[in-house]
Amino acid sequence: MTKKNPRSIAGLFKSPLHLCSFQATTRTLSTKTARSAQQSLYTEVQRLNPISSTRPRFLSRTPHARAITMVAENYEAVLKGKYPGKDHAKRVVDLIRKDVPDANGILYLESQVTRMMEDSDEPEPFRQRRYFYYLTGCNLPDCAFVYDIQSAKSTLFIPPINPDDVIWSGLPVSIDEALAQYDVDEVKLTTELNATLAHLGSENPKSSAFAIANQVSDHVSFIGFDNKNFNVLKTAIETSRVVKDEFEVAMLRKANYISGIGHRAVFARAKTAKNEQEFEAAFKERCYSYGVKKMSYDPIAAAGRAAATLHYVPNNAPLEGKLNLLMDAGGEWNNYAADITRTFPLSGKFTKESRHIYETVLKMQKECISVLKEGVVWDDVHLLAHKIAIDGLLEAGILKGDKDEILKARTSAAFLPHGLGHYLGMDTHDTGGNPNFGDKDKLFRYLRVRGTLPSGSVVTVEPGIYFCKFIIDPYLEDPVHSKFIDKDVLDKYWDVGGVRIEDNILITKTGSENLTDVPREADEMEALVSGS
C-alpha cells in the first residue's frame, strides 16, 4: 500500500464544511464562477481518470439461497426509486408543529464528518448520522442539508473537489450526480452554505433554525434567524422513524434476505467448524458477497455456556465439547439493519434438555408473534413470553410451585433477564421505544419498547431462556426465589447455555408479517446442520 500525500491527509483533518476548504485557485472567484470551475475540474479529471460507479450486484446464488429467491425480487422494484427524503422532511415538520404550531424557517442537519484515527493517517470507519440520512438518503461525509419549511424546498450541500484527494481517492460525487441520486430539490457546494443560510434567514421574518445540539459545526452561522431551536428536531425525527414507509420496509426486507443467506451458511459450516470465529467468518462472507457493506452490529457466535452471555463478543473459543451455538447476526442494507438469531446443535442433534428449552423458546416466539397487530401493548406481549417460559420451566422441573406465584415473584427474570425485543430500522435498537430503564419491576426494566405498537413499525421478537450462573446464583440464595427453583434439576441444564430465537416483524393493522426467512423448526435445523 502506498503512503498518502501528507497534504491530502492534512486536508482530511478539517471538514469540507469549512469555508476555507476550497482550493486557492478558486478562493477569489464568485460563487457562480466557482461552481463552474468545480464542474469543469470534475469533467477534466473524469476524462483523465474514469472511474465506474456501478451498483453492488448479486453474485451467483448458493443452493441454500435459491429457495428464497422470490422473496428478494418482490421489493427490488421499490428500491429502484429514490430514498424518500422529502416525504420524511414533511412528516418531521408536521411533528414539529405539534410542539411549535407556528414553526417557520429551516431544518438544518449535517452528515458525519471525516475523522482520522488516533495516531494514524487512516480515516475512522464511516458511519452516517442517521438523522441526516433520514431526510436525505445521502451516505456521503462532510455534507449539510437545509429544508425550507415555508417553500418545502430541500437543498443538499456537498464538499468541493480537493484535487489532492482525487489523486488518492478518485472523484467525489458531482452536483449533477447528487441531484440525480438523492431526493432533494437543489444541490450546492458547502462553500455556499453560510450565504444560503443568511439569505433564508433574511427572507423569513420571525423564523427559526431547527437543528440538533452538538451536530452543528462552529463555522455555521444562523444570523438572520430570530430563534435557534435545538430541542424539537431530534425528537421529531425519532418519532417519525418508528413508522416505516414502503421504501424503508423494502430496505429491511433486503437486509433480512441477505442476512438469511448468511445464517444458512452458518448452519452449513457446523459440520467442519472447530472454532466460533469460523461462524462469524461464514456469515460475513455471504453477506459481503451479496452486496452488504457493513454489519448491523458485531456478530455474536457463542458456543456452549457462552450463549448465556447476552452480548457475547470474543467469538474465538473452540467448539469441542460444546452442545449448541447461538448465532446473533445481521447485515445492513444502505443503513437499514437486520437482526436475526438462531440457536442450533453443533452435533446436528439436540440433547433432551436442549430440545426442551429450544421448543419452549420457539413456542414463546410463535405465540407472541401471533398476537401482534396495530394497537397491541408491547408490555403485555412481553408478559405473555414470561408466562410461557414459566410453563416450560415447570414442565422441565427446573421451576416448581404455583405458576402465578412464580410470576408474581418475578423469578422467571432469572432465566429471561432481557426484554422481548426492540424497534428495528436504521439502528439495531431503533428510536422511539420510550424505555424505562429505571423501572423498579425487574420484569420490565430492560424492555426497550413500552406502550402500543403502531402499524408500519418493525420490531424484533427475540425470546430466550438462559442458564447464566452469575445471574441465577443470587436467585438461588434468595428464599423469595429459591423455593421455586429445583437446583438438582437445574444442574442438568447449565451446558445448554442459552437459547434465543429472533425474527424481524412488520406490524400491520390486522396482524403482522415476518420479514425473516430462516429455518427455526428444531427438526429442520437438525437436518440442515447434519446435512441429512
mmCIF file of C-alpha atoms in Angstrom, residues 242-507:
data_model
loop_
_atom_site.group_PDB
_atom_site.id
_atom_site.type_symbol
_atom_site.label_atom_id
_atom_site.label_comp_id
_atom_site.label_asym_id
_atom_site.label_seq_id
_atom_site.Cartn_x
_atom_site.Cartn_y
_atom_site.Cartn_z
ATOM 1 C CA VAL A 242 -40.906 4.497 14.220
ATOM 2 C CA VAL A 243 -43.389 4.067 11.349
ATOM 3 C CA LYS A 244 -41.688 2.859 8.186
ATOM 4 C CA ASP A 245 -42.814 3.712 4.660
ATOM 5 C CA GLU A 246 -42.755 1.315 1.714
ATOM 6 C CA PHE A 247 -39.169 2.167 0.775
ATOM 7 C CA GLU A 248 -37.873 1.627 4.298
ATOM 8 C CA VAL A 249 -39.662 -1.709 4.564
ATOM 9 C CA ALA A 250 -38.081 -2.721 1.240
ATOM 10 C CA MET A 251 -34.650 -1.882 2.692
ATOM 11 C CA LEU A 252 -35.383 -4.039 5.734
ATOM 12 C CA ARG A 253 -36.615 -6.865 3.508
ATOM 13 C CA LYS A 254 -33.375 -6.826 1.559
ATOM 14 C CA ALA A 255 -31.267 -6.703 4.717
ATOM 15 C CA ASN A 256 -33.215 -9.706 6.016
ATOM 16 C CA TYR A 257 -32.940 -11.580 2.730
ATOM 17 C CA ILE A 258 -29.156 -11.302 2.569
ATOM 18 C CA SER A 259 -28.730 -11.923 6.300
ATOM 19 C CA GLY A 260 -30.834 -15.059 5.901
ATOM 20 C CA ILE A 261 -28.359 -16.342 3.331
ATOM 21 C CA GLY A 262 -25.615 -15.661 5.863
ATOM 22 C CA HIS A 263 -27.375 -17.677 8.554
ATOM 23 C CA ARG A 264 -27.818 -20.624 6.193
ATOM 24 C CA ALA A 265 -24.081 -20.532 5.557
ATOM 25 C CA VAL A 266 -23.569 -20.730 9.321
ATOM 26 C CA PHE A 267 -25.691 -23.894 9.501
ATOM 27 C CA ALA A 268 -23.654 -25.438 6.686
ATOM 28 C CA ARG A 269 -20.369 -24.650 8.453
ATOM 29 C CA ALA A 270 -21.272 -26.577 11.614
ATOM 30 C CA LYS A 271 -20.073 -29.965 10.319
ATOM 31 C CA THR A 272 -16.470 -28.802 9.846
ATOM 32 C CA ALA A 273 -16.026 -25.794 12.156
ATOM 33 C CA LYS A 274 -13.559 -26.016 15.043
ATOM 34 C CA ASN A 275 -13.858 -22.501 16.472
ATOM 35 C CA GLU A 276 -16.579 -19.879 16.985
ATOM 36 C CA GLN A 277 -14.837 -17.392 14.706
ATOM 37 C CA GLU A 278 -15.461 -19.651 11.703
ATOM 38 C CA PHE A 279 -19.191 -18.990 12.023
ATOM 39 C CA GLU A 280 -18.641 -15.242 12.120
ATOM 40 C CA ALA A 281 -16.450 -15.534 9.030
ATOM 41 C CA ALA A 282 -19.015 -17.657 7.175
ATOM 42 C CA PHE A 283 -21.800 -15.184 7.917
ATOM 43 C CA LYS A 284 -19.817 -12.125 6.894
ATOM 44 C CA GLU A 285 -18.507 -13.726 3.695
ATOM 45 C CA ARG A 286 -22.002 -14.490 2.401
ATOM 46 C CA CYS A 287 -23.368 -11.073 3.344
ATOM 47 C CA TYR A 288 -20.479 -9.195 1.754
ATOM 48 C CA SER A 289 -20.748 -11.354 -1.370
ATOM 49 C CA TYR A 290 -24.355 -10.242 -1.784
ATOM 50 C CA GLY A 291 -23.617 -6.531 -1.518
ATOM 51 C CA VAL A 292 -23.773 -5.762 2.202
ATOM 52 C CA LYS A 293 -21.124 -3.216 3.207
ATOM 53 C CA LYS A 294 -21.458 -3.337 6.985
ATOM 54 C CA MET A 295 -22.780 -5.484 9.767
ATOM 55 C CA SER A 296 -25.704 -4.123 11.768
ATOM 56 C CA TYR A 297 -23.642 -4.883 14.891
ATOM 57 C CA ASP A 298 -20.749 -7.140 15.827
ATOM 58 C CA PRO A 299 -21.973 -10.731 15.281
ATOM 59 C CA ILE A 300 -22.392 -12.990 18.300
ATOM 60 C CA ALA A 301 -21.184 -16.568 17.794
ATOM 61 C CA ALA A 302 -21.479 -18.107 21.248
ATOM 62 C CA ALA A 303 -20.904 -21.820 21.796
ATOM 63 C CA GLY A 304 -21.922 -23.822 24.849
ATOM 64 C CA ARG A 305 -22.188 -21.930 28.111
ATOM 65 C CA ALA A 306 -21.025 -18.720 26.418
ATOM 66 C CA ALA A 307 -24.525 -18.458 24.923
ATOM 67 C CA ALA A 308 -25.746 -17.457 28.390
ATOM 68 C CA THR A 309 -23.951 -14.122 27.903
ATOM 69 C CA LEU A 310 -26.445 -11.938 26.054
ATOM 70 C CA HIS A 311 -23.952 -9.847 24.076
ATOM 71 C CA TYR A 312 -21.011 -12.238 23.963
ATOM 72 C CA VAL A 313 -18.160 -10.649 21.995
ATOM 73 C CA PRO A 314 -14.967 -12.815 21.882
ATOM 74 C CA ASN A 315 -16.148 -15.280 19.179
ATOM 75 C CA ASN A 316 -12.858 -17.162 19.470
ATOM 76 C CA ALA A 317 -13.480 -20.218 21.661
ATOM 77 C CA PRO A 318 -13.005 -23.817 20.452
ATOM 78 C CA LEU A 319 -16.182 -25.823 19.848
ATOM 79 C CA GLU A 320 -15.019 -29.143 21.256
ATOM 80 C CA GLY A 321 -17.331 -30.422 23.987
ATOM 81 C CA LYS A 322 -19.970 -27.714 23.388
ATOM 82 C CA LEU A 323 -23.630 -28.607 22.791
ATOM 83 C CA ASN A 324 -25.120 -25.630 20.958
ATOM 84 C CA LEU A 325 -24.217 -22.471 19.096
ATOM 85 C CA LEU A 326 -26.152 -19.214 19.425
ATOM 86 C CA MET A 327 -25.646 -17.066 16.310
ATOM 87 C CA ASP A 328 -26.956 -13.495 16.553
ATOM 88 C CA ALA A 329 -26.018 -11.600 13.394
ATOM 89 C CA GLY A 330 -27.420 -9.231 10.790
ATOM 90 C CA GLY A 331 -26.200 -7.134 7.909
ATOM 91 C CA GLU A 332 -27.176 -3.606 6.866
ATOM 92 C CA TRP A 333 -28.598 -2.612 3.521
ATOM 93 C CA ASN A 334 -27.957 1.104 2.963
ATOM 94 C CA ASN A 335 -28.046 1.778 6.713
ATOM 95 C CA TYR A 336 -31.130 -0.374 7.410
ATOM 96 C CA ALA A 337 -30.480 -3.285 9.740
ATOM 97 C CA ALA A 338 -31.435 -6.916 10.031
ATOM 98 C CA ASP A 339 -31.208 -8.526 13.472
ATOM 99 C CA ILE A 340 -31.609 -12.317 13.439
ATOM 100 C CA THR A 341 -30.746 -15.013 15.979
ATOM 101 C CA ARG A 342 -30.745 -18.784 15.699
ATOM 102 C CA THR A 343 -29.583 -21.456 18.150
ATOM 103 C CA PHE A 344 -28.717 -24.926 16.880
ATOM 104 C CA PRO A 345 -26.973 -28.146 17.983
ATOM 105 C CA LEU A 346 -23.361 -28.327 16.877
ATOM 106 C CA SER A 347 -23.594 -32.113 16.539
ATOM 107 C CA GLY A 348 -26.698 -31.929 14.382
ATOM 108 C CA LYS A 349 -28.868 -33.368 17.161
ATOM 109 C CA PHE A 350 -30.323 -31.596 20.209
ATOM 110 C CA THR A 351 -29.905 -33.288 23.581
ATOM 111 C CA LYS A 352 -33.114 -33.932 25.515
ATOM 112 C CA GLU A 353 -32.522 -30.894 27.724
ATOM 113 C CA SER A 354 -31.529 -28.620 24.855
ATOM 114 C CA ARG A 355 -34.510 -29.618 22.746
ATOM 115 C CA HIS A 356 -36.978 -28.950 25.564
ATOM 116 C CA ILE A 357 -35.593 -25.470 26.133
ATOM 117 C CA TYR A 358 -35.492 -24.823 22.388
ATOM 118 C CA GLU A 359 -39.107 -25.897 21.892
ATOM 119 C CA THR A 360 -40.157 -23.711 24.834
ATOM 120 C CA VAL A 361 -38.440 -20.647 23.371
ATOM 121 C CA LEU A 362 -39.904 -21.368 19.928
ATOM 122 C CA LYS A 363 -43.372 -21.569 21.481
ATOM 123 C CA MET A 364 -42.728 -18.259 23.236
ATOM 124 C CA GLN A 365 -41.822 -16.634 19.942
ATOM 125 C CA LYS A 366 -44.658 -18.106 17.886
ATOM 126 C CA GLU A 367 -47.371 -17.229 20.396
ATOM 127 C CA CYS A 368 -46.031 -13.716 20.896
ATOM 128 C CA ILE A 369 -45.926 -13.108 17.135
ATOM 129 C CA SER A 370 -49.459 -14.469 16.767
ATOM 130 C CA VAL A 371 -50.951 -11.692 18.920
ATOM 131 C CA LEU A 372 -49.139 -8.808 17.234
ATOM 132 C CA LYS A 373 -51.068 -6.131 15.372
ATOM 133 C CA GLU A 374 -51.629 -2.386 15.450
ATOM 134 C CA GLY A 375 -52.544 -1.149 18.923
ATOM 135 C CA VAL A 376 -51.249 -4.146 20.869
ATOM 136 C CA VAL A 377 -49.467 -3.190 24.095
ATOM 137 C CA TRP A 378 -45.890 -4.459 23.880
ATOM 138 C CA ASP A 379 -45.652 -4.778 27.660
ATOM 139 C CA ASP A 380 -48.484 -7.342 27.530
ATOM 140 C CA VAL A 381 -46.717 -9.372 24.843
ATOM 141 C CA HIS A 382 -43.544 -9.381 26.925
ATOM 142 C CA LEU A 383 -45.568 -10.634 29.896
ATOM 143 C CA LEU A 384 -47.003 -13.407 27.705
ATOM 144 C CA ALA A 385 -43.465 -14.549 26.896
ATOM 145 C CA HIS A 386 -42.689 -14.875 30.602
ATOM 146 C CA LYS A 387 -45.855 -16.883 31.230
ATOM 147 C CA ILE A 388 -44.937 -19.380 28.504
ATOM 148 C CA ALA A 389 -41.358 -19.557 29.797
ATOM 149 C CA ILE A 390 -42.641 -20.385 33.275
ATOM 150 C CA ASP A 391 -44.831 -23.169 31.863
ATOM 151 C CA GLY A 392 -41.846 -24.658 30.021
ATOM 152 C CA LEU A 393 -39.531 -24.425 33.018
ATOM 153 C CA LEU A 394 -42.188 -26.030 35.228
ATOM 154 C CA GLU A 395 -42.549 -28.858 32.717
ATOM 155 C CA ALA A 396 -38.776 -29.374 32.760
ATOM 156 C CA GLY A 397 -38.797 -29.441 36.556
ATOM 157 C CA ILE A 398 -36.413 -26.502 36.834
ATOM 158 C CA LEU A 399 -39.167 -24.437 38.417
ATOM 159 C CA LYS A 400 -41.634 -25.786 40.964
ATOM 160 C CA GLY A 401 -44.700 -24.410 42.684
ATOM 161 C CA ASP A 402 -47.622 -22.281 41.520
ATOM 162 C CA LYS A 403 -47.020 -20.514 38.211
ATOM 163 C CA ASP A 404 -48.947 -17.408 39.267
ATOM 164 C CA GLU A 405 -46.833 -17.078 42.408
ATOM 165 C CA ILE A 406 -43.663 -17.577 40.364
ATOM 166 C CA LEU A 407 -44.728 -14.803 38.001
ATOM 167 C CA LYS A 408 -45.645 -12.511 40.889
ATOM 168 C CA ALA A 409 -42.231 -13.096 42.498
ATOM 169 C CA ARG A 410 -40.561 -12.335 39.130
ATOM 170 C CA THR A 411 -38.442 -15.483 39.449
ATOM 171 C CA SER A 412 -38.627 -16.050 35.688
ATOM 172 C CA ALA A 413 -36.387 -12.988 35.227
ATOM 173 C CA ALA A 414 -33.509 -15.230 36.341
ATOM 174 C CA PHE A 415 -33.886 -17.120 33.062
ATOM 175 C CA LEU A 416 -35.190 -14.327 30.791
ATOM 176 C CA PRO A 417 -33.453 -11.154 32.004
ATOM 177 C CA HIS A 418 -33.935 -9.028 28.860
ATOM 178 C CA GLY A 419 -36.871 -7.505 27.026
ATOM 179 C CA LEU A 420 -38.793 -9.368 24.331
ATOM 180 C CA GLY A 421 -37.464 -7.126 21.567
ATOM 181 C CA HIS A 422 -36.985 -3.614 20.236
ATOM 182 C CA TYR A 423 -37.797 -1.390 17.299
ATOM 183 C CA LEU A 424 -35.663 -2.008 14.225
ATOM 184 C CA GLY A 425 -34.684 0.361 11.432
ATOM 185 C CA MET A 426 -31.569 2.390 10.747
ATOM 186 C CA ASP A 427 -30.353 1.469 14.217
ATOM 187 C CA THR A 428 -30.467 -2.078 15.530
ATOM 188 C CA HIS A 429 -32.048 -0.694 18.693
ATOM 189 C CA ASP A 430 -34.066 1.884 16.795
ATOM 190 C CA THR A 431 -35.576 5.090 18.094
ATOM 191 C CA GLY A 432 -38.963 5.753 19.653
ATOM 192 C CA GLY A 433 -39.337 2.882 22.112
ATOM 193 C CA ASN A 434 -39.627 5.058 25.242
ATOM 194 C CA PRO A 435 -37.891 2.543 27.538
ATOM 195 C CA ASN A 436 -37.846 2.997 31.288
ATOM 196 C CA PHE A 437 -34.561 1.529 32.496
ATOM 197 C CA GLY A 438 -35.327 2.867 35.960
ATOM 198 C CA ASP A 439 -38.440 0.699 36.296
ATOM 199 C CA LYS A 440 -38.438 -0.963 39.715
ATOM 200 C CA ASP A 441 -40.204 -4.000 38.242
ATOM 201 C CA LYS A 442 -37.311 -6.216 37.114
ATOM 202 C CA LEU A 443 -39.572 -7.936 34.583
ATOM 203 C CA PHE A 444 -39.915 -4.715 32.564
ATOM 204 C CA ARG A 445 -36.699 -2.828 33.408
ATOM 205 C CA TYR A 446 -34.894 -3.784 30.209
ATOM 206 C CA LEU A 447 -37.898 -3.651 27.893
ATOM 207 C CA ARG A 448 -36.810 -1.303 25.092
ATOM 208 C CA VAL A 449 -40.333 -0.653 23.800
ATOM 209 C CA ARG A 450 -43.162 0.447 26.074
ATOM 210 C CA GLY A 451 -46.761 1.095 25.083
ATOM 211 C CA THR A 452 -48.746 0.324 21.933
ATOM 212 C CA LEU A 453 -47.338 -0.728 18.571
ATOM 213 C CA PRO A 454 -48.321 1.365 15.523
ATOM 214 C CA SER A 455 -48.946 -0.089 12.091
ATOM 215 C CA GLY A 456 -45.805 0.223 9.986
ATOM 216 C CA SER A 457 -43.395 -0.256 12.866
ATOM 217 C CA VAL A 458 -40.888 -3.104 12.809
ATOM 218 C CA VAL A 459 -39.955 -4.956 15.988
ATOM 219 C CA THR A 460 -37.701 -7.843 16.823
ATOM 220 C CA VAL A 461 -39.305 -10.730 18.668
ATOM 221 C CA GLU A 462 -36.441 -12.459 20.449
ATOM 222 C CA PRO A 463 -37.432 -14.503 23.495
ATOM 223 C CA GLY A 464 -34.785 -16.570 25.198
ATOM 224 C CA ILE A 465 -34.019 -18.794 28.140
ATOM 225 C CA TYR A 466 -30.505 -18.649 29.598
ATOM 226 C CA PHE A 467 -28.537 -20.531 32.221
ATOM 227 C CA CYS A 468 -26.088 -17.900 33.460
ATOM 228 C CA LYS A 469 -24.635 -18.656 36.897
ATOM 229 C CA PHE A 470 -23.811 -15.007 37.568
ATOM 230 C CA ILE A 471 -27.491 -14.100 37.144
ATOM 231 C CA ILE A 472 -29.113 -17.215 38.609
ATOM 232 C CA ASP A 473 -26.929 -17.735 41.719
ATOM 233 C CA PRO A 474 -28.354 -14.687 43.572
ATOM 234 C CA TYR A 475 -31.848 -16.095 42.977
ATOM 235 C CA LEU A 476 -30.740 -19.415 44.480
ATOM 236 C CA GLU A 477 -29.515 -17.564 47.571
ATOM 237 C CA ASP A 478 -32.730 -15.558 47.968
ATOM 238 C CA PRO A 479 -35.504 -17.500 49.756
ATOM 239 C CA VAL A 480 -38.133 -15.483 47.862
ATOM 240 C CA HIS A 481 -36.971 -17.213 44.670
ATOM 241 C CA SER A 482 -35.049 -20.320 45.761
ATOM 242 C CA LYS A 483 -38.240 -22.049 46.894
ATOM 243 C CA PHE A 484 -39.380 -22.047 43.259
ATOM 244 C CA ILE A 485 -36.128 -23.456 41.777
ATOM 245 C CA ASP A 486 -35.072 -27.121 41.871
ATOM 246 C CA LYS A 487 -31.290 -26.900 41.981
ATOM 247 C CA ASP A 488 -30.737 -30.585 41.233
ATOM 248 C CA VAL A 489 -32.727 -30.365 38.001
ATOM 249 C CA LEU A 490 -31.142 -27.016 37.145
ATOM 250 C CA ASP A 491 -27.690 -28.625 37.303
ATOM 251 C CA LYS A 492 -28.598 -30.729 34.251
ATOM 252 C CA TYR A 493 -29.136 -27.596 32.131
ATOM 253 C CA TRP A 494 -26.013 -25.474 32.595
ATOM 254 C CA ASP A 495 -24.410 -26.878 29.437
ATOM 255 C CA VAL A 496 -27.429 -25.837 27.376
ATOM 256 C CA GLY A 497 -26.010 -22.339 27.811
ATOM 257 C CA GLY A 498 -28.704 -20.182 26.316
ATOM 258 C CA VAL A 499 -31.325 -20.340 23.598
ATOM 259 C CA ARG A 500 -32.585 -17.285 21.731
ATOM 260 C CA ILE A 501 -34.684 -17.147 18.552
ATOM 261 C CA GLU A 502 -35.109 -13.764 16.872
ATOM 262 C CA ASP A 503 -37.087 -12.603 13.846
ATOM 263 C CA ASN A 504 -37.935 -9.160 12.444
ATOM 264 C CA ILE A 505 -41.669 -8.443 12.398
ATOM 265 C CA LEU A 506 -43.602 -5.769 10.488
ATOM 266 C CA ILE A 507 -46.720 -4.624 12.361
#
